[in-house]
mmCIF file with all atom_site columns, C-alpha atoms and ligand atoms in Angstrom:
data_model
loop_
_atom_site.group_PDB
_atom_site.id
_atom_site.type_symbol
_atom_site.label_atom_id
_atom_site.label_alt_id
_atom_site.label_comp_id
_atom_site.label_asym_id
_atom_site.label_entity_id
_atom_site.label_seq_id
_atom_site.pdbx_PDB_ins_code
_atom_site.Cartn_x
_atom_site.Cartn_y
_atom_site.Cartn_z
_atom_site.occupancy
_atom_site.B_iso_or_equiv
_atom_site.pdbx_formal_charge
_atom_site.auth_seq_id
_atom_site.auth_comp_id
_atom_site.auth_asym_id
_atom_site.auth_atom_id
_atom_site.pdbx_PDB_model_num
ATOM   1   C  CA  . MET Z 1 1   ? 148.617 181.769 130.685 1.00 63.00 ? 29  MET Z CA  1
ATOM   2   C  CA  . VAL Z 1 2   ? 147.818 181.905 127.158 1.00 63.00 ? 30  VAL Z CA  1
ATOM   3   C  CA  . PHE Z 1 3   ? 146.309 185.765 126.260 1.00 70.00 ? 31  PHE Z CA  1
ATOM   4   C  CA  . MET Z 1 4   ? 144.702 186.822 123.152 1.00 75.00 ? 32  MET Z CA  1
ATOM   5   C  CA  . SER Z 1 5   ? 145.682 190.299 123.114 1.00 79.00 ? 33  SER Z CA  1
ATOM   6   C  CA  . ASP Z 1 6   ? 142.794 192.221 121.479 1.00 93.00 ? 34  ASP Z CA  1
ATOM   7   C  CA  . CYS Z 1 7   ? 139.712 190.063 123.879 1.00 97.00 ? 35  CYS Z CA  1
ATOM   8   C  CA  . ILE Z 1 8   ? 138.373 192.183 126.375 1.00 98.00 ? 36  ILE Z CA  1
ATOM   9   C  CA  . PHE Z 1 9   ? 137.317 188.796 128.841 1.00 98.00 ? 37  PHE Z CA  1
ATOM   10  C  CA  . CYS Z 1 10  ? 141.319 187.777 128.386 1.00 97.00 ? 38  CYS Z CA  1
ATOM   11  C  CA  . LYS Z 1 11  ? 142.420 191.435 129.447 1.00 97.00 ? 39  LYS Z CA  1
ATOM   12  C  CA  . ILE Z 1 12  ? 140.525 191.408 132.770 1.00 98.00 ? 40  ILE Z CA  1
ATOM   13  C  CA  . ILE Z 1 13  ? 141.717 187.622 133.749 1.00 97.00 ? 41  ILE Z CA  1
ATOM   14  C  CA  . SER Z 1 14  ? 144.879 189.415 132.961 1.00 96.00 ? 42  SER Z CA  1
ATOM   15  C  CA  . GLY Z 1 15  ? 144.339 192.680 135.355 1.00 97.00 ? 43  GLY Z CA  1
ATOM   16  C  CA  . ALA Z 1 16  ? 144.889 194.753 132.243 1.00 96.00 ? 44  ALA Z CA  1
ATOM   17  C  CA  . ILE Z 1 17  ? 141.146 195.899 132.056 1.00 97.00 ? 45  ILE Z CA  1
ATOM   18  C  CA  . PRO Z 1 18  ? 139.700 196.018 136.109 1.00 98.00 ? 46  PRO Z CA  1
ATOM   19  C  CA  . SER Z 1 19  ? 137.049 194.258 137.087 1.00 98.00 ? 47  SER Z CA  1
ATOM   20  C  CA  . GLN Z 1 20  ? 135.079 192.949 140.168 1.00 98.00 ? 48  GLN Z CA  1
ATOM   21  C  CA  . CYS Z 1 21  ? 136.676 189.760 140.819 1.00 98.00 ? 49  CYS Z CA  1
ATOM   22  C  CA  . VAL Z 1 22  ? 134.310 187.048 143.393 1.00 98.00 ? 50  VAL Z CA  1
ATOM   23  C  CA  . PHE Z 1 23  ? 136.531 184.187 142.373 1.00 98.00 ? 51  PHE Z CA  1
ATOM   24  C  CA  . GLU Z 1 24  ? 139.220 183.029 141.434 1.00 98.00 ? 52  GLU Z CA  1
ATOM   25  C  CA  . ASP Z 1 25  ? 141.471 179.349 140.852 1.00 98.00 ? 53  ASP Z CA  1
ATOM   26  C  CA  . GLU Z 1 26  ? 144.197 178.020 138.054 1.00 97.00 ? 54  GLU Z CA  1
ATOM   27  C  CA  . PHE Z 1 27  ? 141.572 177.503 135.341 1.00 98.00 ? 55  PHE Z CA  1
ATOM   28  C  CA  . VAL Z 1 28  ? 138.643 179.813 136.051 1.00 98.00 ? 56  VAL Z CA  1
ATOM   29  C  CA  . PHE Z 1 29  ? 138.252 183.559 136.732 1.00 98.00 ? 57  PHE Z CA  1
ATOM   30  C  CA  . ALA Z 1 30  ? 134.508 185.281 138.075 1.00 99.00 ? 58  ALA Z CA  1
ATOM   31  C  CA  . PHE Z 1 31  ? 133.740 188.952 137.866 1.00 99.00 ? 59  PHE Z CA  1
ATOM   32  C  CA  . ARG Z 1 32  ? 130.548 190.864 137.667 1.00 98.00 ? 60  ARG Z CA  1
ATOM   33  C  CA  . ASP Z 1 33  ? 128.754 191.617 134.644 1.00 98.00 ? 61  ASP Z CA  1
ATOM   34  C  CA  . ILE Z 1 34  ? 129.126 195.266 133.345 1.00 98.00 ? 62  ILE Z CA  1
ATOM   35  C  CA  . ALA Z 1 35  ? 125.955 195.994 132.876 1.00 98.00 ? 63  ALA Z CA  1
ATOM   36  C  CA  . PRO Z 1 36  ? 123.869 193.284 135.687 1.00 98.00 ? 64  PRO Z CA  1
ATOM   37  C  CA  . GLN Z 1 37  ? 120.405 192.150 134.397 1.00 96.00 ? 65  GLN Z CA  1
ATOM   38  C  CA  . ALA Z 1 38  ? 119.653 191.038 137.677 1.00 97.00 ? 66  ALA Z CA  1
ATOM   39  C  CA  . PRO Z 1 39  ? 120.308 191.336 141.198 1.00 97.00 ? 67  PRO Z CA  1
ATOM   40  C  CA  . VAL Z 1 40  ? 123.334 188.719 140.945 1.00 98.00 ? 68  VAL Z CA  1
ATOM   41  C  CA  . HIS Z 1 41  ? 124.948 188.799 137.579 1.00 98.00 ? 69  HIS Z CA  1
ATOM   42  C  CA  . ILE Z 1 42  ? 128.607 187.510 137.325 1.00 98.00 ? 70  ILE Z CA  1
ATOM   43  C  CA  . LEU Z 1 43  ? 130.285 186.352 134.205 1.00 99.00 ? 71  LEU Z CA  1
ATOM   44  C  CA  . VAL Z 1 44  ? 132.374 182.878 134.676 1.00 99.00 ? 72  VAL Z CA  1
ATOM   45  C  CA  . VAL Z 1 45  ? 135.216 182.438 131.832 1.00 98.00 ? 73  VAL Z CA  1
ATOM   46  C  CA  . PRO Z 1 46  ? 138.203 179.905 131.763 1.00 98.00 ? 74  PRO Z CA  1
ATOM   47  C  CA  . LYS Z 1 47  ? 141.729 181.558 132.023 1.00 98.00 ? 75  LYS Z CA  1
ATOM   48  C  CA  . VAL Z 1 48  ? 142.840 180.576 128.545 1.00 97.00 ? 76  VAL Z CA  1
ATOM   49  C  CA  . HIS Z 1 49  ? 141.412 181.658 125.526 1.00 97.00 ? 77  HIS Z CA  1
ATOM   50  C  CA  . VAL Z 1 50  ? 137.911 179.790 124.227 1.00 97.00 ? 78  VAL Z CA  1
ATOM   51  C  CA  . GLU Z 1 51  ? 135.932 181.399 122.074 1.00 97.00 ? 79  GLU Z CA  1
ATOM   52  C  CA  . SER Z 1 52  ? 132.424 179.945 122.216 1.00 98.00 ? 80  SER Z CA  1
ATOM   53  C  CA  . ALA Z 1 53  ? 130.423 176.374 123.552 1.00 98.00 ? 81  ALA Z CA  1
ATOM   54  C  CA  . ALA Z 1 54  ? 130.955 175.601 119.814 1.00 98.00 ? 82  ALA Z CA  1
ATOM   55  C  CA  . GLU Z 1 55  ? 134.481 175.792 119.835 1.00 98.00 ? 83  GLU Z CA  1
ATOM   56  C  CA  . LEU Z 1 56  ? 134.827 172.928 123.119 1.00 98.00 ? 84  LEU Z CA  1
ATOM   57  C  CA  . THR Z 1 57  ? 136.886 169.498 122.236 1.00 98.00 ? 85  THR Z CA  1
ATOM   58  C  CA  . ASP Z 1 58  ? 138.019 166.762 124.582 1.00 98.00 ? 86  ASP Z CA  1
ATOM   59  C  CA  . GLU Z 1 59  ? 141.024 168.576 124.949 1.00 97.00 ? 87  GLU Z CA  1
ATOM   60  C  CA  . ASN Z 1 60  ? 139.399 171.539 126.553 1.00 98.00 ? 88  ASN Z CA  1
ATOM   61  C  CA  . SER Z 1 61  ? 136.206 170.586 127.811 1.00 98.00 ? 89  SER Z CA  1
ATOM   62  C  CA  . HIS Z 1 62  ? 137.615 170.015 131.236 1.00 98.00 ? 90  HIS Z CA  1
ATOM   63  C  CA  . LEU Z 1 63  ? 137.611 173.712 131.725 1.00 98.00 ? 91  LEU Z CA  1
ATOM   64  C  CA  . VAL Z 1 64  ? 133.843 173.458 131.412 1.00 98.00 ? 92  VAL Z CA  1
ATOM   65  C  CA  . ALA Z 1 65  ? 134.018 171.400 135.283 1.00 98.00 ? 93  ALA Z CA  1
ATOM   66  C  CA  . SER Z 1 66  ? 136.188 173.510 135.994 1.00 98.00 ? 94  SER Z CA  1
ATOM   67  C  CA  . CYS Z 1 67  ? 133.619 176.733 135.421 1.00 98.00 ? 95  CYS Z CA  1
ATOM   68  C  CA  . PHE Z 1 68  ? 130.783 174.659 136.852 1.00 98.00 ? 96  PHE Z CA  1
ATOM   69  C  CA  . GLU Z 1 69  ? 132.816 173.902 140.100 1.00 98.00 ? 97  GLU Z CA  1
ATOM   70  C  CA  . ALA Z 1 70  ? 133.634 177.260 140.538 1.00 98.00 ? 98  ALA Z CA  1
ATOM   71  C  CA  . ILE Z 1 71  ? 129.882 178.206 139.253 1.00 99.00 ? 99  ILE Z CA  1
ATOM   72  C  CA  . ALA Z 1 72  ? 128.205 176.080 142.730 1.00 98.00 ? 100 ALA Z CA  1
ATOM   73  C  CA  . LYS Z 1 73  ? 130.850 177.700 144.984 1.00 98.00 ? 101 LYS Z CA  1
ATOM   74  C  CA  . ILE Z 1 74  ? 129.773 181.325 143.628 1.00 98.00 ? 102 ILE Z CA  1
ATOM   75  C  CA  . ALA Z 1 75  ? 126.065 180.815 143.830 1.00 98.00 ? 103 ALA Z CA  1
ATOM   76  C  CA  . ALA Z 1 76  ? 126.442 179.341 148.086 1.00 98.00 ? 104 ALA Z CA  1
ATOM   77  C  CA  . ASP Z 1 77  ? 128.281 182.824 147.970 1.00 98.00 ? 105 ASP Z CA  1
ATOM   78  C  CA  . GLU Z 1 78  ? 126.078 184.602 146.749 1.00 98.00 ? 106 GLU Z CA  1
ATOM   79  C  CA  . GLY Z 1 79  ? 123.040 183.519 148.505 1.00 98.00 ? 107 GLY Z CA  1
ATOM   80  C  CA  . LEU Z 1 80  ? 121.935 181.594 145.733 1.00 98.00 ? 108 LEU Z CA  1
ATOM   81  C  CA  . GLY Z 1 81  ? 120.256 178.926 147.901 1.00 97.00 ? 109 GLY Z CA  1
ATOM   82  C  CA  . GLY Z 1 82  ? 117.137 179.530 146.485 1.00 96.00 ? 110 GLY Z CA  1
ATOM   83  C  CA  . GLY Z 1 83  ? 117.687 178.789 142.400 1.00 97.00 ? 111 GLY Z CA  1
ATOM   84  C  CA  . PHE Z 1 84  ? 119.465 181.015 139.852 1.00 97.00 ? 112 PHE Z CA  1
ATOM   85  C  CA  . ARG Z 1 85  ? 120.252 180.281 135.978 1.00 97.00 ? 113 ARG Z CA  1
ATOM   86  C  CA  . VAL Z 1 86  ? 123.072 179.446 134.302 1.00 98.00 ? 114 VAL Z CA  1
ATOM   87  C  CA  . ILE Z 1 87  ? 124.003 180.997 130.746 1.00 98.00 ? 115 ILE Z CA  1
ATOM   88  C  CA  . THR Z 1 88  ? 125.851 180.924 127.409 1.00 98.00 ? 116 THR Z CA  1
ATOM   89  C  CA  . ASN Z 1 89  ? 125.802 182.791 124.243 1.00 98.00 ? 117 ASN Z CA  1
ATOM   90  C  CA  . ALA Z 1 90  ? 127.337 180.568 121.318 1.00 98.00 ? 118 ALA Z CA  1
ATOM   91  C  CA  . GLY Z 1 91  ? 127.392 183.002 118.088 1.00 97.00 ? 119 GLY Z CA  1
ATOM   92  C  CA  . LEU Z 1 92  ? 126.122 185.773 116.503 1.00 97.00 ? 120 LEU Z CA  1
ATOM   93  C  CA  . ASP Z 1 93  ? 122.880 184.064 116.307 1.00 98.00 ? 121 ASP Z CA  1
ATOM   94  C  CA  . GLY Z 1 94  ? 123.157 183.087 119.569 1.00 98.00 ? 122 GLY Z CA  1
ATOM   95  C  CA  . GLY Z 1 95  ? 123.319 186.744 121.462 1.00 97.00 ? 123 GLY Z CA  1
ATOM   96  C  CA  . GLN Z 1 96  ? 126.978 186.215 121.983 1.00 98.00 ? 124 GLN Z CA  1
ATOM   97  C  CA  . THR Z 1 97  ? 129.096 189.268 121.593 1.00 98.00 ? 125 THR Z CA  1
ATOM   98  C  CA  . VAL Z 1 98  ? 131.992 188.805 123.912 1.00 98.00 ? 126 VAL Z CA  1
ATOM   99  C  CA  . PHE Z 1 99  ? 133.841 185.833 121.803 1.00 97.00 ? 127 PHE Z CA  1
ATOM   100 C  CA  . HIS Z 1 100 ? 135.565 184.547 125.028 1.00 98.00 ? 128 HIS Z CA  1
ATOM   101 C  CA  . LEU Z 1 101 ? 133.766 180.852 126.542 1.00 98.00 ? 129 LEU Z CA  1
ATOM   102 C  CA  . HIS Z 1 102 ? 131.292 183.038 129.668 1.00 98.00 ? 130 HIS Z CA  1
ATOM   103 C  CA  . PHE Z 1 103 ? 128.444 181.395 131.720 1.00 98.00 ? 131 PHE Z CA  1
ATOM   104 C  CA  . HIS Z 1 104 ? 126.223 183.847 133.297 1.00 98.00 ? 132 HIS Z CA  1
ATOM   105 C  CA  . ILE Z 1 105 ? 124.977 183.438 136.701 1.00 98.00 ? 133 ILE Z CA  1
ATOM   106 C  CA  . LEU Z 1 106 ? 121.762 184.989 136.769 1.00 98.00 ? 134 LEU Z CA  1
ATOM   107 C  CA  . GLY Z 1 107 ? 119.727 185.273 140.015 1.00 97.00 ? 135 GLY Z CA  1
ATOM   108 C  CA  . GLY Z 1 108 ? 118.860 187.663 143.819 1.00 97.00 ? 136 GLY Z CA  1
ATOM   109 C  CA  . ARG Z 1 109 ? 115.336 187.848 142.102 1.00 96.00 ? 137 ARG Z CA  1
ATOM   110 C  CA  . THR Z 1 110 ? 112.793 185.137 141.053 1.00 95.00 ? 138 THR Z CA  1
ATOM   111 C  CA  . LEU Z 1 111 ? 113.778 184.226 137.025 1.00 95.00 ? 139 LEU Z CA  1
ATOM   112 C  CA  . GLY Z 1 112 ? 110.819 183.825 134.332 1.00 90.00 ? 140 GLY Z CA  1
ATOM   113 C  CA  . ALA Z 1 113 ? 109.865 180.630 134.040 1.00 91.00 ? 141 ALA Z CA  1
ATOM   114 C  CA  . GLY Z 1 114 ? 110.884 181.167 129.702 1.00 86.00 ? 142 GLY Z CA  1
ATOM   115 C  CA  . LEU Z 1 115 ? 114.315 181.260 128.285 1.00 87.00 ? 143 LEU Z CA  1
ATOM   116 C  CA  . VAL Z 1 116 ? 114.129 183.384 125.571 1.00 79.00 ? 144 VAL Z CA  1
HETATM 117 P  P1  . 5GP D 2 .   ? 127.489 187.800 125.704 1.00 54.67 ? 5   5GP D P1  1
HETATM 118 O  O1  . 5GP D 2 .   ? 126.234 189.173 125.078 1.00 54.67 ? 5   5GP D O1  1
HETATM 119 O  O2  . 5GP D 2 .   ? 128.697 187.731 125.262 1.00 54.67 ? 5   5GP D O2  1
HETATM 120 O  O3  . 5GP D 2 .   ? 126.471 186.570 125.876 1.00 54.67 ? 5   5GP D O3  1
HETATM 121 O  O4  . 5GP D 2 .   ? 128.047 188.661 127.295 1.00 54.67 ? 5   5GP D O4  1
HETATM 122 C  C1  . 5GP D 2 .   ? 129.008 189.486 127.314 1.00 54.67 ? 5   5GP D C1  1
HETATM 123 C  C2  . 5GP D 2 .   ? 128.439 190.015 128.240 1.00 54.67 ? 5   5GP D C2  1
HETATM 124 O  O5  . 5GP D 2 .   ? 130.105 191.047 129.470 1.00 54.67 ? 5   5GP D O5  1
HETATM 125 C  C3  . 5GP D 2 .   ? 127.564 190.951 128.337 1.00 54.67 ? 5   5GP D C3  1
HETATM 126 O  O6  . 5GP D 2 .   ? 126.475 191.163 130.021 1.00 54.67 ? 5   5GP D O6  1
HETATM 127 C  C4  . 5GP D 2 .   ? 128.173 192.481 128.830 1.00 54.67 ? 5   5GP D C4  1
HETATM 128 O  O7  . 5GP D 2 .   ? 127.450 193.184 129.689 1.00 54.67 ? 5   5GP D O7  1
HETATM 129 C  C5  . 5GP D 2 .   ? 129.563 192.097 129.583 1.00 54.67 ? 5   5GP D C5  1
HETATM 130 N  N1  . 5GP D 2 .   ? 130.721 192.715 129.746 1.00 54.67 ? 5   5GP D N1  1
HETATM 131 C  C6  . 5GP D 2 .   ? 131.091 193.204 128.333 1.00 54.67 ? 5   5GP D C6  1
HETATM 132 N  N2  . 5GP D 2 .   ? 131.974 194.234 128.161 1.00 54.67 ? 5   5GP D N2  1
HETATM 133 C  C7  . 5GP D 2 .   ? 132.292 194.025 129.913 1.00 54.67 ? 5   5GP D C7  1
HETATM 134 C  C8  . 5GP D 2 .   ? 133.531 194.685 130.530 1.00 54.67 ? 5   5GP D C8  1
HETATM 135 O  O8  . 5GP D 2 .   ? 134.142 195.275 130.611 1.00 54.67 ? 5   5GP D O8  1
HETATM 136 N  N3  . 5GP D 2 .   ? 133.833 194.533 132.314 1.00 54.67 ? 5   5GP D N3  1
HETATM 137 C  C9  . 5GP D 2 .   ? 132.818 193.359 132.713 1.00 54.67 ? 5   5GP D C9  1
HETATM 138 N  N4  . 5GP D 2 .   ? 132.236 193.109 134.028 1.00 54.67 ? 5   5GP D N4  1
HETATM 139 N  N5  . 5GP D 2 .   ? 131.413 192.984 131.950 1.00 54.67 ? 5   5GP D N5  1
HETATM 140 C  C10 . 5GP D 2 .   ? 131.740 193.475 130.553 1.00 54.67 ? 5   5GP D C10 1
HETATM 141 ZN ZN1 . ZN  D 3 .   ? 139.791 185.727 125.760 1.00 54.67 ? 6   ZN  D ZN1 1
#
């Protein structure tokens, strides 16, 4: 597995920074957000360093499918049968603060209908 030494999520995946892991398989790592914005707030990341949704290509887009398969399992495990939201922020204007592709799972309360 290739890790980017200055990337906080690569450090979490490698175990160099501790996290509350909720799911792991060959391609995906998922852990609780350090600053939760909902009762359930989990980050789902590919183990391979991809900067953002803007960097997806034919070569790495299978990682997104793996992330979403994990999201379905995690949502079921977390009791989110009533619904949840998945968000990915891309780039500075998109509000991205950690530049390793990740999907936020938000749930555990009724979320507003708005997107921004
Ligand atoms: P972004 O703003 O890039 O979409 O989301 C980054 C997320 O990573 C934020 O929700 C932030 O709370 C979370 N985060 C940043 N540093 C850490 C960390 O060290 N551990 C965990 N578990 N979450 C982190
Ligand atoms: Zn990374």
